[in-house]
Amino acid sequence: MDLQEYFRRIRFSGVYKKPDLATLRTVHELHVMNVPFENLSIHCGERNTMDLQIIYEKIVKNHRGGWCCENNLLFSWVLREMGYKYTTLGSKIFKTFKNDFGLLDYHLINLVEIEGRPYITDVSFGLSYQIWQPLELISGKDQQQPGGVFRLQNDGEKWILEMTGRKPMVQNEAFTNSSLIDRRLTKTIYSFVLTPRGVDHFLNTSEYLQTSPESLLTQKSICSLQTPTGFRALVGWTYSEVTFNPEEDADIIEMKDVAESEIETILKEKFYIVLVNKLTPINNKVTYKL
């Protein structure tokens, strides 16, 4: 495992000097711009793993993406190699249909301390919810990022991440009422406590997410990548390009359904992914929003 090879993977061409906030911001943003959030392996007959060496081979050497247990675990190795003081945490995803958080830690994130100040790094949530740069762990502070305004709220031991976005402007009339469109302006994303978690804490999570028929990630094939102007997403057979337009307080959304024969080309041209095994797309009706 080679840090310089990782830097080449995310197109980091700067000179790394010390573990400061400016460098962390740069590396964090380059990761989300070059490494997709995706769960395609489980829809190709493959298995995801918590083995860091295998994750490194997949994401860095084979130019794939991954879900949080892969991307953020790899990022924890990057933090360690770069000399940052970090702690891995588990978070509970907010489920809109239940109006409550899930019971288990389904999402892995990292807490980084720089000059006595803590920051949350998360390079693998995807879509409009993806933070581009670390968030300072301070309650109630509005933190502007390209996707919207993110906010961490402290509720005793629990921290809650929420964001305020912009109104969606769907350009294709056929998708005006698509279930993929999130029309809520303020969204609760996940909650977490500051208890350190090791890899073993997420083994059951990884197994559940890729095997349970109730898991969102078995019900939808997803690939999402941030771009300089917004993000791209392929969910099942629906391809979307979202352009952030903060001047008009809107997100411009272009959507289309694609034939299964086109998916391989879209993955290669839009997400820079070439799959070894055949993908079986899926898009069952469970809650998931752009």
Coordinates of C-alpha atoms in Angstrom, one line a residue:
M1 CA 0.0 0.0 0.0
D2 CA 1.6 3.2 -1.3
L3 CA 0.4 6.7 -0.3
Q4 CA 1.9 8.2 -3.4
E5 CA -0.1 5.7 -5.5
Y6 CA -3.3 6.9 -3.6
F7 CA -2.3 10.5 -4.4
R8 CA -2.1 9.6 -8.1
R9 CA -5.5 7.9 -7.9
I10 CA -7.2 11.1 -6.6
R11 CA -5.0 13.4 -8.8
F12 CA -3.3 15.1 -5.9
S13 CA -0.3 16.8 -7.5
G14 CA 0.7 19.0 -4.6
V15 CA 3.7 18.6 -2.3
Y16 CA 2.7 17.1 1.0
K17 CA 4.5 18.8 3.9
K18 CA 2.5 18.5 7.1
P19 CA -0.9 17.3 8.4
D20 CA -2.7 20.6 8.3
L21 CA -6.3 21.6 7.6
A22 CA -5.5 23.0 4.1
T23 CA -4.0 19.8 2.9
L24 CA -6.9 17.7 4.5
R25 CA -9.4 19.9 2.7
T26 CA -7.6 19.3 -0.6
V27 CA -7.3 15.6 -0.3
H28 CA -10.9 15.2 1.0
E29 CA -12.3 17.1 -2.0
L30 CA -10.1 15.3 -4.5
H31 CA -11.3 11.9 -3.1
V32 CA -15.0 12.7 -3.7
M33 CA -14.2 14.1 -7.1
N34 CA -12.3 11.0 -8.3
V35 CA -13.6 8.0 -6.3
P36 CA -17.3 7.2 -6.7
F37 CA -19.7 6.2 -4.0
E38 CA -21.0 2.9 -5.4
N39 CA -22.3 -0.5 -4.4
L40 CA -22.0 -2.2 -7.8
S41 CA -20.0 -5.2 -6.5
I42 CA -22.9 -6.8 -4.8
H43 CA -24.9 -6.5 -8.1
C44 CA -22.1 -8.1 -10.0
G45 CA -22.0 -11.3 -7.8
E46 CA -19.0 -10.0 -5.8
R47 CA -18.6 -9.4 -2.1
N48 CA -17.5 -6.3 -0.3
T49 CA -15.0 -6.7 2.5
M50 CA -13.5 -4.9 5.5
D51 CA -10.0 -6.1 4.5
L52 CA -8.1 -2.9 4.0
Q53 CA -5.6 -4.5 1.5
I54 CA -8.4 -5.7 -0.7
I55 CA -10.1 -2.3 -0.5
Y56 CA -6.9 -0.6 -1.5
E57 CA -6.5 -3.0 -4.5
K58 CA -10.1 -2.3 -5.5
I59 CA -10.2 1.5 -5.2
V60 CA -6.6 2.5 -5.8
K61 CA -5.2 -0.1 -8.2
N62 CA -8.4 -1.1 -10.0
H63 CA -9.9 2.4 -10.1
R64 CA -13.2 1.4 -8.6
G65 CA -15.3 3.2 -6.0
G66 CA -16.9 1.8 -2.9
W67 CA -19.4 2.4 -0.2
C68 CA -18.7 4.0 3.2
C69 CA -17.1 0.9 4.8
E70 CA -14.6 0.9 2.0
N71 CA -14.0 4.5 1.1
N72 CA -13.9 5.9 4.6
L73 CA -11.9 2.9 5.9
L74 CA -9.4 3.5 3.2
F75 CA -9.4 7.2 4.1
S76 CA -8.6 6.3 7.7
W77 CA -5.4 4.6 6.4
V78 CA -4.6 7.8 4.4
L79 CA -5.1 9.9 7.5
R80 CA -2.8 7.6 9.5
E81 CA -0.1 7.6 6.7
M82 CA -0.2 11.4 6.4
G83 CA 0.2 11.8 10.2
Y84 CA -3.2 13.0 11.2
K85 CA -4.6 12.3 14.6
Y86 CA -8.0 10.6 13.9
T87 CA -10.7 8.4 15.4
T88 CA -13.1 6.2 13.4
L89 CA -16.7 6.6 14.4
G90 CA -20.0 4.8 13.6
S91 CA -23.1 6.7 12.6
K92 CA -26.8 5.9 12.3
I93 CA -28.6 6.9 9.1
F94 CA -31.8 8.9 9.3
K95 CA -34.7 6.9 7.7
T96 CA -37.3 9.3 6.3
F97 CA -40.0 6.7 6.1
K98 CA -39.6 6.0 9.9
N99 CA -38.8 9.6 10.7
D100 CA -36.1 8.3 13.0
F101 CA -32.5 7.0 13.0
G102 CA -31.7 3.4 12.3
L103 CA -30.8 1.2 15.2
L104 CA -27.3 0.2 14.1
D105 CA -24.2 2.0 12.9
Y106 CA -24.5 1.6 9.2
H107 CA -22.2 4.4 8.2
L108 CA -18.4 4.7 9.0
I109 CA -16.9 8.2 9.3
N110 CA -13.7 9.7 10.7
L111 CA -13.0 12.4 13.3
V112 CA -9.8 14.3 12.8
E113 CA -8.1 16.6 15.3
I114 CA -6.0 19.5 14.0
E115 CA -4.4 22.0 16.4
G116 CA -6.9 21.0 19.0
R117 CA -9.9 21.4 16.8
P118 CA -12.0 18.4 15.8
Y119 CA -13.4 17.9 12.2
I120 CA -15.6 15.3 10.6
T121 CA -14.4 13.7 7.4
D122 CA -16.7 11.6 5.3
V123 CA -15.7 10.9 1.7
S124 CA -18.5 8.4 0.9
F125 CA -22.1 9.4 1.3
G126 CA -22.8 10.4 -2.3
L127 CA -25.3 12.5 -4.1
S128 CA -26.3 16.0 -2.8
Y129 CA -25.6 14.8 0.8
Q130 CA -21.9 14.5 0.1
I131 CA -19.6 16.9 2.0
W132 CA -16.7 18.1 -0.1
Q133 CA -14.5 19.2 2.8
P134 CA -14.2 18.4 6.5
L135 CA -16.8 19.8 8.8
E136 CA -15.7 21.5 12.0
L137 CA -17.3 19.7 15.0
I138 CA -19.1 22.7 16.4
S139 CA -22.8 22.7 17.3
G140 CA -25.2 25.0 15.4
K141 CA -22.6 26.5 13.0
D142 CA -23.7 26.8 9.3
Q143 CA -20.9 25.5 7.1
Q144 CA -21.4 26.4 3.5
Q145 CA -20.3 23.8 0.9
P146 CA -21.2 23.5 -2.8
G147 CA -24.1 21.0 -2.1
G148 CA -25.7 23.3 0.5
V149 CA -25.3 24.4 4.1
F150 CA -24.3 21.7 6.5
R151 CA -24.9 21.9 10.2
L152 CA -23.9 19.7 13.1
Q153 CA -26.2 19.8 16.1
N154 CA -25.2 18.5 19.6
D155 CA -27.9 16.7 21.6
G156 CA -26.2 15.5 24.7
E157 CA -23.8 12.7 23.8
K158 CA -25.3 12.5 20.3
W159 CA -24.3 14.7 17.3
I160 CA -26.7 15.1 14.3
L161 CA -25.7 16.1 10.8
E162 CA -28.2 18.0 8.7
M163 CA -28.1 20.1 5.6
T164 CA -30.2 22.7 3.9
G165 CA -30.2 22.4 0.2
R166 CA -31.9 24.2 -2.8
K167 CA -35.1 23.6 -4.7
P168 CA -34.8 21.0 -7.4
M169 CA -35.5 22.1 -11.0
V170 CA -36.1 18.9 -13.1
Q171 CA -35.5 19.6 -16.8
N172 CA -37.2 16.5 -18.1
E173 CA -40.9 16.6 -17.6
A174 CA -41.3 12.9 -17.5
F175 CA -39.3 12.8 -14.3
T176 CA -41.0 15.7 -12.5
N177 CA -42.6 13.3 -10.0
S178 CA -39.7 10.8 -9.9
S179 CA -39.3 9.1 -6.5
L180 CA -35.6 9.9 -6.7
I181 CA -36.2 13.7 -6.4
D182 CA -35.9 15.0 -2.8
R183 CA -38.0 18.1 -2.5
R184 CA -37.2 18.7 1.2
L185 CA -35.0 21.8 1.7
T186 CA -33.7 20.7 5.1
K187 CA -32.7 17.1 5.6
T188 CA -31.4 15.1 8.5
I189 CA -28.6 12.8 7.4
Y190 CA -27.2 10.8 10.3
S191 CA -26.3 10.9 14.0
F192 CA -23.2 9.7 15.8
V193 CA -21.5 9.6 19.2
L194 CA -17.7 10.1 19.8
T195 CA -17.0 6.6 20.9
P196 CA -14.0 5.2 18.9
R197 CA -14.9 2.2 16.7
G198 CA -12.6 -0.5 15.3
V199 CA -13.1 -2.5 12.1
D200 CA -14.8 -5.3 13.9
H201 CA -17.6 -2.9 14.9
F202 CA -18.7 -2.8 11.2
L203 CA -18.4 -6.5 10.2
N204 CA -22.1 -7.2 10.9
T205 CA -23.0 -3.9 9.2
S206 CA -21.1 -4.9 6.0
E207 CA -22.7 -8.3 6.0
Y208 CA -26.2 -6.9 6.5
L209 CA -25.9 -4.2 3.9
Q210 CA -24.9 -6.6 1.1
T211 CA -27.2 -9.6 2.0
S212 CA -30.4 -8.4 3.7
P213 CA -33.4 -8.0 1.4
E214 CA -34.3 -5.0 3.6
S215 CA -31.1 -3.2 2.9
L216 CA -31.3 -0.2 0.6
L217 CA -28.1 -1.3 -1.0
T218 CA -29.5 -4.7 -2.1
Q219 CA -32.6 -3.0 -3.5
K220 CA -30.8 -0.4 -5.7
S221 CA -27.6 -0.4 -7.7
I222 CA -26.0 3.0 -7.2
C223 CA -23.0 4.9 -8.5
S224 CA -22.5 8.6 -7.7
L225 CA -19.6 10.9 -8.3
Q226 CA -19.1 14.6 -7.4
T227 CA -18.1 16.9 -10.3
P228 CA -16.8 20.5 -10.2
T229 CA -20.3 21.8 -10.8
G230 CA -22.5 19.2 -9.0
F231 CA -22.7 15.4 -9.2
R232 CA -23.6 12.5 -11.4
A233 CA -25.6 9.4 -10.4
L234 CA -26.7 6.1 -11.9
V235 CA -29.5 4.4 -9.9
G236 CA -30.7 1.3 -11.6
W237 CA -31.4 2.4 -15.2
T238 CA -31.8 6.1 -14.4
Y239 CA -28.9 8.4 -15.1
S240 CA -28.9 11.9 -13.6
E241 CA -26.6 14.9 -13.9
V242 CA -27.1 17.6 -11.2
T243 CA -25.7 21.2 -11.6
F244 CA -25.6 23.3 -8.4
N245 CA -27.0 26.8 -9.1
P246 CA -26.7 28.7 -5.8
E247 CA -27.3 32.1 -7.5
E248 CA -30.8 31.0 -8.2
D249 CA -31.1 28.8 -5.1
A250 CA -31.7 25.8 -7.3
D251 CA -30.2 22.5 -8.4
I252 CA -30.6 21.8 -12.1
I253 CA -31.4 18.1 -12.6
E254 CA -31.2 16.3 -16.0
M255 CA -32.5 12.8 -15.9
K256 CA -33.0 10.0 -18.4
D257 CA -33.6 6.3 -18.4
V258 CA -30.9 4.3 -20.2
A259 CA -31.0 0.9 -21.8
E260 CA -29.1 -1.9 -20.1
S261 CA -26.8 -2.1 -23.1
E262 CA -25.7 1.5 -22.4
I263 CA -24.8 1.1 -18.8
E264 CA -21.3 -0.2 -19.4
T265 CA -20.5 2.8 -21.5
I266 CA -22.0 5.3 -19.0
L267 CA -20.0 3.7 -16.2
K268 CA -16.8 4.0 -18.2
E269 CA -17.4 7.5 -19.6
K270 CA -19.1 9.2 -16.7
F271 CA -17.7 7.4 -13.7
Y272 CA -14.4 6.0 -15.1
I273 CA -15.3 2.5 -13.9
V274 CA -14.8 -0.7 -15.9
L275 CA -16.4 -3.7 -14.2
V276 CA -14.9 -7.2 -14.5
N277 CA -18.2 -9.0 -13.9
K278 CA -21.6 -8.2 -15.5
L279 CA -23.8 -5.8 -13.6
T280 CA -27.4 -6.6 -12.9
P281 CA -29.1 -3.2 -12.4
I282 CA -31.9 -2.9 -9.8
N283 CA -34.1 -0.1 -8.7
N284 CA -36.8 -1.3 -6.3
K285 CA -39.1 1.2 -4.7
V286 CA -37.4 1.9 -1.4
T287 CA -36.6 5.4 -0.1
Y288 CA -33.6 7.0 -1.8
K289 CA -33.3 10.5 -3.0
L290 CA -30.9 12.6 -5.2

